Tab-separated table of C-alpha atoms in Angstrom:
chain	number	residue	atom	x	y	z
A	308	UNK	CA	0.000	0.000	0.000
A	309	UNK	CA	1.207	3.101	-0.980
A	310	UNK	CA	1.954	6.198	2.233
A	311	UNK	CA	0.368	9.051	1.360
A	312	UNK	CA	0.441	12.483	3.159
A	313	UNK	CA	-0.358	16.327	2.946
A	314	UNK	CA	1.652	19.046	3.911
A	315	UNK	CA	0.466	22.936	4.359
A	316	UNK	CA	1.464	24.632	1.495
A	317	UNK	CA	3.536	28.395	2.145
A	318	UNK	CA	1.907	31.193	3.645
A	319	UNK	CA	1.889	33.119	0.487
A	320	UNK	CA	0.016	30.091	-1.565
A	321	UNK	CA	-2.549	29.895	1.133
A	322	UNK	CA	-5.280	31.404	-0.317
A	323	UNK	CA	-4.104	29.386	-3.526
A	324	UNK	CA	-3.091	26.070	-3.121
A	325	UNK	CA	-5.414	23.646	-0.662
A	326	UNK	CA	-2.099	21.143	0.090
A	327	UNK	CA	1.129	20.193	-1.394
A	328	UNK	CA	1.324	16.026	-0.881
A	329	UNK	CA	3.392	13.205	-1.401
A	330	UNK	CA	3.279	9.731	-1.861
A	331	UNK	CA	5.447	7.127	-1.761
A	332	UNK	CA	5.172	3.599	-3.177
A	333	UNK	CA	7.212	1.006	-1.330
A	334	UNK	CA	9.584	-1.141	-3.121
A	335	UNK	CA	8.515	-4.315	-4.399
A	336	UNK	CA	4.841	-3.234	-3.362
A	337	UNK	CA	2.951	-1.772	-6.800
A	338	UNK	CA	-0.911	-0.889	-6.409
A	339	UNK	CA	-3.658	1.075	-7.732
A	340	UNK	CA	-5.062	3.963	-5.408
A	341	UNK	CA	-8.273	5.214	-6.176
A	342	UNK	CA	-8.243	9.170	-6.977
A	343	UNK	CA	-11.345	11.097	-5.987
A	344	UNK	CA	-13.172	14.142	-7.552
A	345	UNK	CA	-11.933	17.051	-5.000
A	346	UNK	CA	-12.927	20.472	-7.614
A	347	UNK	CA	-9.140	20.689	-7.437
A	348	UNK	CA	-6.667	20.985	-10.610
A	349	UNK	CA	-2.880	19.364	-9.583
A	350	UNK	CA	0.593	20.158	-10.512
A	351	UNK	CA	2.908	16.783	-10.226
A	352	UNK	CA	6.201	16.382	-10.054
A	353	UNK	CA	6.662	11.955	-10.960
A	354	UNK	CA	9.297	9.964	-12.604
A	355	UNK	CA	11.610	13.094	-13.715
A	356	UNK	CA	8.383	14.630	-15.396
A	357	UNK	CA	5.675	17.658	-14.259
A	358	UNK	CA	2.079	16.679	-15.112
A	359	UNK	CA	-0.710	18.472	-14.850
A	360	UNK	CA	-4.173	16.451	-13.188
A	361	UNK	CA	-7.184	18.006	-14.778
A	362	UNK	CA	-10.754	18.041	-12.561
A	363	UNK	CA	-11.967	14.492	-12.138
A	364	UNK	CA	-16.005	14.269	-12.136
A	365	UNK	CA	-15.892	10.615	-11.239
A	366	UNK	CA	-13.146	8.130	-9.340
A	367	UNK	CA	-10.014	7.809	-11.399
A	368	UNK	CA	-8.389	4.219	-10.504
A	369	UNK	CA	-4.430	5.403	-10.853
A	370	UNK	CA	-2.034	2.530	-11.192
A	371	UNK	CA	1.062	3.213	-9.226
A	372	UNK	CA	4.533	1.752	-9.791
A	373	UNK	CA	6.889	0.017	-6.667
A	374	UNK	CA	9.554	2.499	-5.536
A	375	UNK	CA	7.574	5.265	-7.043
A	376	UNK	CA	7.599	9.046	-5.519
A	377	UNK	CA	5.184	11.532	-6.511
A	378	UNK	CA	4.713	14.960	-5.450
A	379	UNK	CA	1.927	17.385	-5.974
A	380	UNK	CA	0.469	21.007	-5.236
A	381	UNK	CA	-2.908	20.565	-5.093
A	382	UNK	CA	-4.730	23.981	-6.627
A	383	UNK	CA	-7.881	24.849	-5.013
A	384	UNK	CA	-10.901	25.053	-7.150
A	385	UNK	CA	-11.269	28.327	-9.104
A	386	UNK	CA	-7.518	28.596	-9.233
A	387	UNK	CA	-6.009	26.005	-12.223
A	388	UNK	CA	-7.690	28.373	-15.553
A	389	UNK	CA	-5.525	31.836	-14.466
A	390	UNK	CA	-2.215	29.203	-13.982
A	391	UNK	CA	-2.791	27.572	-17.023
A	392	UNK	CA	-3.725	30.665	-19.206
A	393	UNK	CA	-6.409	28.253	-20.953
A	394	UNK	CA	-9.944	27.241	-19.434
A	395	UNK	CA	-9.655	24.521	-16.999
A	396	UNK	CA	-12.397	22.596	-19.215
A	397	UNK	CA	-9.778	21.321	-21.048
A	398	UNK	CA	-7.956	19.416	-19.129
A	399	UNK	CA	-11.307	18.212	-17.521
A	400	UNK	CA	-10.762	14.401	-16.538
A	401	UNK	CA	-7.384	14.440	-18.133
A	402	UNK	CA	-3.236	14.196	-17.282
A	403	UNK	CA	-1.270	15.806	-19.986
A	404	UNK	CA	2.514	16.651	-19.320
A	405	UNK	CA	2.248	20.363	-17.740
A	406	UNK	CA	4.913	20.975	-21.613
A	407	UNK	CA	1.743	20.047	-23.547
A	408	UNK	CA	0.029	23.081	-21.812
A	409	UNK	CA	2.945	25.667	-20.646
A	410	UNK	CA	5.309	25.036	-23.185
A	411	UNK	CA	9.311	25.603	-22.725
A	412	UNK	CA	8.029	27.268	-19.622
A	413	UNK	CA	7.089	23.912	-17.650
A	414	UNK	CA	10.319	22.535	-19.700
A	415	UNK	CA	12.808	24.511	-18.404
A	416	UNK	CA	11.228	24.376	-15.027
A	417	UNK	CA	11.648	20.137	-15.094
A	418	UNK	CA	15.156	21.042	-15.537
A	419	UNK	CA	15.406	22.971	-12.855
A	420	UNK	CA	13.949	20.197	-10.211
A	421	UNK	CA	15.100	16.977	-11.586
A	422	UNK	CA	17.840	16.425	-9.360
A	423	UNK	CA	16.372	19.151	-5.968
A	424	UNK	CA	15.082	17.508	-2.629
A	425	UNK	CA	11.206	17.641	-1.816
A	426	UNK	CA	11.294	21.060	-0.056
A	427	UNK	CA	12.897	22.689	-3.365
A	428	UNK	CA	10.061	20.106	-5.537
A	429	UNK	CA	7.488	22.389	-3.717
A	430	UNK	CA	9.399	25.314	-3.869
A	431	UNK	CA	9.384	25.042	-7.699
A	432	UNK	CA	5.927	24.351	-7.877
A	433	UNK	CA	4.672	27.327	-5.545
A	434	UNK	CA	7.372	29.490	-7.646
A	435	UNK	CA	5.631	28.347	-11.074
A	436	UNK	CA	2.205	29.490	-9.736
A	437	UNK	CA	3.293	32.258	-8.134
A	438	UNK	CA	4.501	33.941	-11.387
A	439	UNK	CA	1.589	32.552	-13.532
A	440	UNK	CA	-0.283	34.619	-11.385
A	441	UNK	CA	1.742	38.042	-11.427
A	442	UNK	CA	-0.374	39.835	-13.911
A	443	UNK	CA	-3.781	38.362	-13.671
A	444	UNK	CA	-5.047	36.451	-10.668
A	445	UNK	CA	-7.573	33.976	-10.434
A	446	UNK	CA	-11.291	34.995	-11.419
A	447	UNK	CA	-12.603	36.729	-8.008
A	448	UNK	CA	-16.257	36.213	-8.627
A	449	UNK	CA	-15.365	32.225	-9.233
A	450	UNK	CA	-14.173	32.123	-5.618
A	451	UNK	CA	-16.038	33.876	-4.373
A	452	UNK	CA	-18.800	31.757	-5.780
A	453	UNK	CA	-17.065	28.037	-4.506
A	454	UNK	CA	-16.802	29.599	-1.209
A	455	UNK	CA	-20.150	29.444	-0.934
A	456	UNK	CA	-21.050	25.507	-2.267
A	457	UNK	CA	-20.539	22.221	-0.787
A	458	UNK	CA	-22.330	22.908	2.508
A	459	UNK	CA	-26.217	22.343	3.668
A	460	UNK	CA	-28.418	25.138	2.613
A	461	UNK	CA	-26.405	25.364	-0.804
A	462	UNK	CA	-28.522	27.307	-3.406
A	463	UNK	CA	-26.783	26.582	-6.981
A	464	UNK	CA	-30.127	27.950	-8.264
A	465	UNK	CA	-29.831	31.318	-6.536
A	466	UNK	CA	-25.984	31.834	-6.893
A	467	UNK	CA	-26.176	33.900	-10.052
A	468	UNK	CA	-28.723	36.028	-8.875
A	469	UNK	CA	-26.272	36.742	-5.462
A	470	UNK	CA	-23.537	37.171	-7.284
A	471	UNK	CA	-24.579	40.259	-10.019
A	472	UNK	CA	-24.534	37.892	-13.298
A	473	UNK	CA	-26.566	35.271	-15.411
A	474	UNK	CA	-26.688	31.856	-15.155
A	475	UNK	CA	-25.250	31.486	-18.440
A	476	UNK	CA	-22.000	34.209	-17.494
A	477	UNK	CA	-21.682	32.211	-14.202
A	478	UNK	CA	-21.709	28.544	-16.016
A	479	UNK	CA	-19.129	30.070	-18.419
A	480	UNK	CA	-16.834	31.687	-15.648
A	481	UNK	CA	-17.195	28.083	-13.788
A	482	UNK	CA	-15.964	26.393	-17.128
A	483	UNK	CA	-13.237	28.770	-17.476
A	484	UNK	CA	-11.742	29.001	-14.044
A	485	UNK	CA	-12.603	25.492	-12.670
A	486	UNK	CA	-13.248	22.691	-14.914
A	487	UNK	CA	-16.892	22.512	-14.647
A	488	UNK	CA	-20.249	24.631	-13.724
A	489	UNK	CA	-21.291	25.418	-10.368
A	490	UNK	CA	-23.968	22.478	-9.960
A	491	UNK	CA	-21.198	19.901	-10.754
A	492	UNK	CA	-18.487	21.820	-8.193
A	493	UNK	CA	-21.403	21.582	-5.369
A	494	UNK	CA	-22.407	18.153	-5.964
A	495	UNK	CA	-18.325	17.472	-5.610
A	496	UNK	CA	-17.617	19.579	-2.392
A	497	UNK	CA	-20.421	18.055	-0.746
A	498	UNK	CA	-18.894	14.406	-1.516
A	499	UNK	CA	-15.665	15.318	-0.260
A	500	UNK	CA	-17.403	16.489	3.078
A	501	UNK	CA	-18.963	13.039	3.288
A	502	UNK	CA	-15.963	11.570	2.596
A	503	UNK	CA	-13.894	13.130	6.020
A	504	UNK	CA	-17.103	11.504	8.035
A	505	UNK	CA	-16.413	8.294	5.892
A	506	UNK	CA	-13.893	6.676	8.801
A	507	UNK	CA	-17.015	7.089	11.332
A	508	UNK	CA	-19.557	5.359	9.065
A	509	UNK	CA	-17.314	2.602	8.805
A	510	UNK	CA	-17.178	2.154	12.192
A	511	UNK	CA	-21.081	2.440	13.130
A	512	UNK	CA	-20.684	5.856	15.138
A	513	UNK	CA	-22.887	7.758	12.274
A	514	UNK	CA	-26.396	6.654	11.054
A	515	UNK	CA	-26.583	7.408	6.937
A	516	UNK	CA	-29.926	9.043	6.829
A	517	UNK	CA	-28.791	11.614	9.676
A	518	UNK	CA	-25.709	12.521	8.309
A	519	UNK	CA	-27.204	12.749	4.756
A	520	UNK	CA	-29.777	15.220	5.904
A	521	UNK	CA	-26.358	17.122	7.874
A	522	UNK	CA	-24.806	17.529	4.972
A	523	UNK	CA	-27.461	18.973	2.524
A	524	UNK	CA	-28.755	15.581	0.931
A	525	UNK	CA	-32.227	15.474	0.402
A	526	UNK	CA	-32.629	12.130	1.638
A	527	UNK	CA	-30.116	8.999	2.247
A	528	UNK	CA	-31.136	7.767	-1.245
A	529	UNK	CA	-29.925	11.310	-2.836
A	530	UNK	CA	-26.200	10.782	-0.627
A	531	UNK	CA	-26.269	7.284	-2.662
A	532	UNK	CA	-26.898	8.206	-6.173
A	533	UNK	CA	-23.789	11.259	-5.728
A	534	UNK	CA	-21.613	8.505	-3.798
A	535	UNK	CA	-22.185	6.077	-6.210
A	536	UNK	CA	-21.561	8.754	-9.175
A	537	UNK	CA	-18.413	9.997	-7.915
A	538	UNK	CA	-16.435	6.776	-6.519
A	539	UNK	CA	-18.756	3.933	-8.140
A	540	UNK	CA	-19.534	2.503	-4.981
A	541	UNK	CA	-22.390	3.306	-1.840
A	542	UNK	CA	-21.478	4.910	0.984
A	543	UNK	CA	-21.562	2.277	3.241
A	544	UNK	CA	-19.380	0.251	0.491
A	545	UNK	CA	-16.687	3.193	0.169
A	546	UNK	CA	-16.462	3.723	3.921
A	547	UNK	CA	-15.686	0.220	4.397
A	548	UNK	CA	-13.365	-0.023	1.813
A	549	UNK	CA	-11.705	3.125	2.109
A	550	UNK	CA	-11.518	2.519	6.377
């Protein structure tokens, strides 16, 4: 099994990056880790090559090889469309070599960190989005907008109207800065709340039907039908497999 662990990213990516994280594959020990839809766009440093790890909308089964070490700065959602200086729809459920999409800019940069330590990995990383960022940040509206989904009470229907624009300019801002549109984004964030209570319904501390209505499901049956859309199983099936 592989050891996998985040790590705060610096102060002054804060507001920008939700983690850097690595993990490590022991020797003689290859396996497949299941990847989850998080809203997030990642920058990965693995095998002497940057990749870039486009917005998954459903569980991405990611075969890992023994000895392997990866590391990654996770982007938080709204973020990945100003770095990449393209929408973030494109690289929606994709992994493309971060060359593909930044040219001799992500080239010269692989240079740079194929023979550094982790800390200067992350360094590199944080450095790349830093500068992407110099002239035009991130689309304020967007996260302003992401801020506000994912939790119960959650009106994707009413966002536009709160935030000064259409549906239609928010859907298009959504596709631009974060993969996807708003109803998508707040179906994900809400999983990925389920998923931290996951270790508790595995252990019979948390009845389903409570914690569905907790979180903003409509009913237990509505927690299923995402759960089972995003990581192909139920939730009582991913809690026990996952804990």
């Amino acid at each position: 099994m592989s050891l996998y662990r985040e790590l705060a990213p610096s102060p002054e990516l804060h507001g920008l990056a939700a983690c850097r994280w690595l993990r490590v594959v022991p020797e003689g020990s290859p396996s497949t880790t299941l990847v989850l839809p998080d809203g997030c766009v990642d920058l990965i440093w693995r095998n002497g090559e940057l990749v870039i790890a486009g917005p998954d909308r459903s569980a991405n089964p990611t075969r890992l090889s023994a000895g392997q070490r990866i590391l990654g700065l996770r982007l938080r959602p709204g973020v990945a469309g100003a770095v990449l200086g393209l929408p973030a729809s494109e690289v929606l459920d994709e992994r493309h070599p971060l060359e593909d999409v930044l040219g001799r800019v992500a080239a010269v940069l692989a240079e740079r960190i194929s023979d550094d330590g982790e800390e200067a990995v992350f360094g590199h990383l944080e450095g790349l989005v830093s500068s992407r960022l110099r002239d035009a940040g991130p689309d304020p509206l967007v996260l302003a907008a992401t801020r506000r989904l994912g939790f119960a009470g959650s009106r994707v229907d009413s966002l536009a109207d709160a935030l000064g624009i259409s549906d239609r300019q928010l859907r298009r801002r959504f596709h631009g800065a974060v993969g996807y549109g708003p109803k998508t984004l707040d179906r994900v964030l809400r999983f990925r709340r389920f998923v931290s209570q996951a270790p508790a319904v595995a252990s019979g501390e948390v009845d389903l039907a409570r914690l569905a209505a907790d979180l903003g499901y409509a009913d237990q049956s509505h927690l299923t039908r995402d759960c089972v859309r995003l990581s192909g199983m139920t939730p009582g099936g991913f809690a026990q497999r996952r804990y």
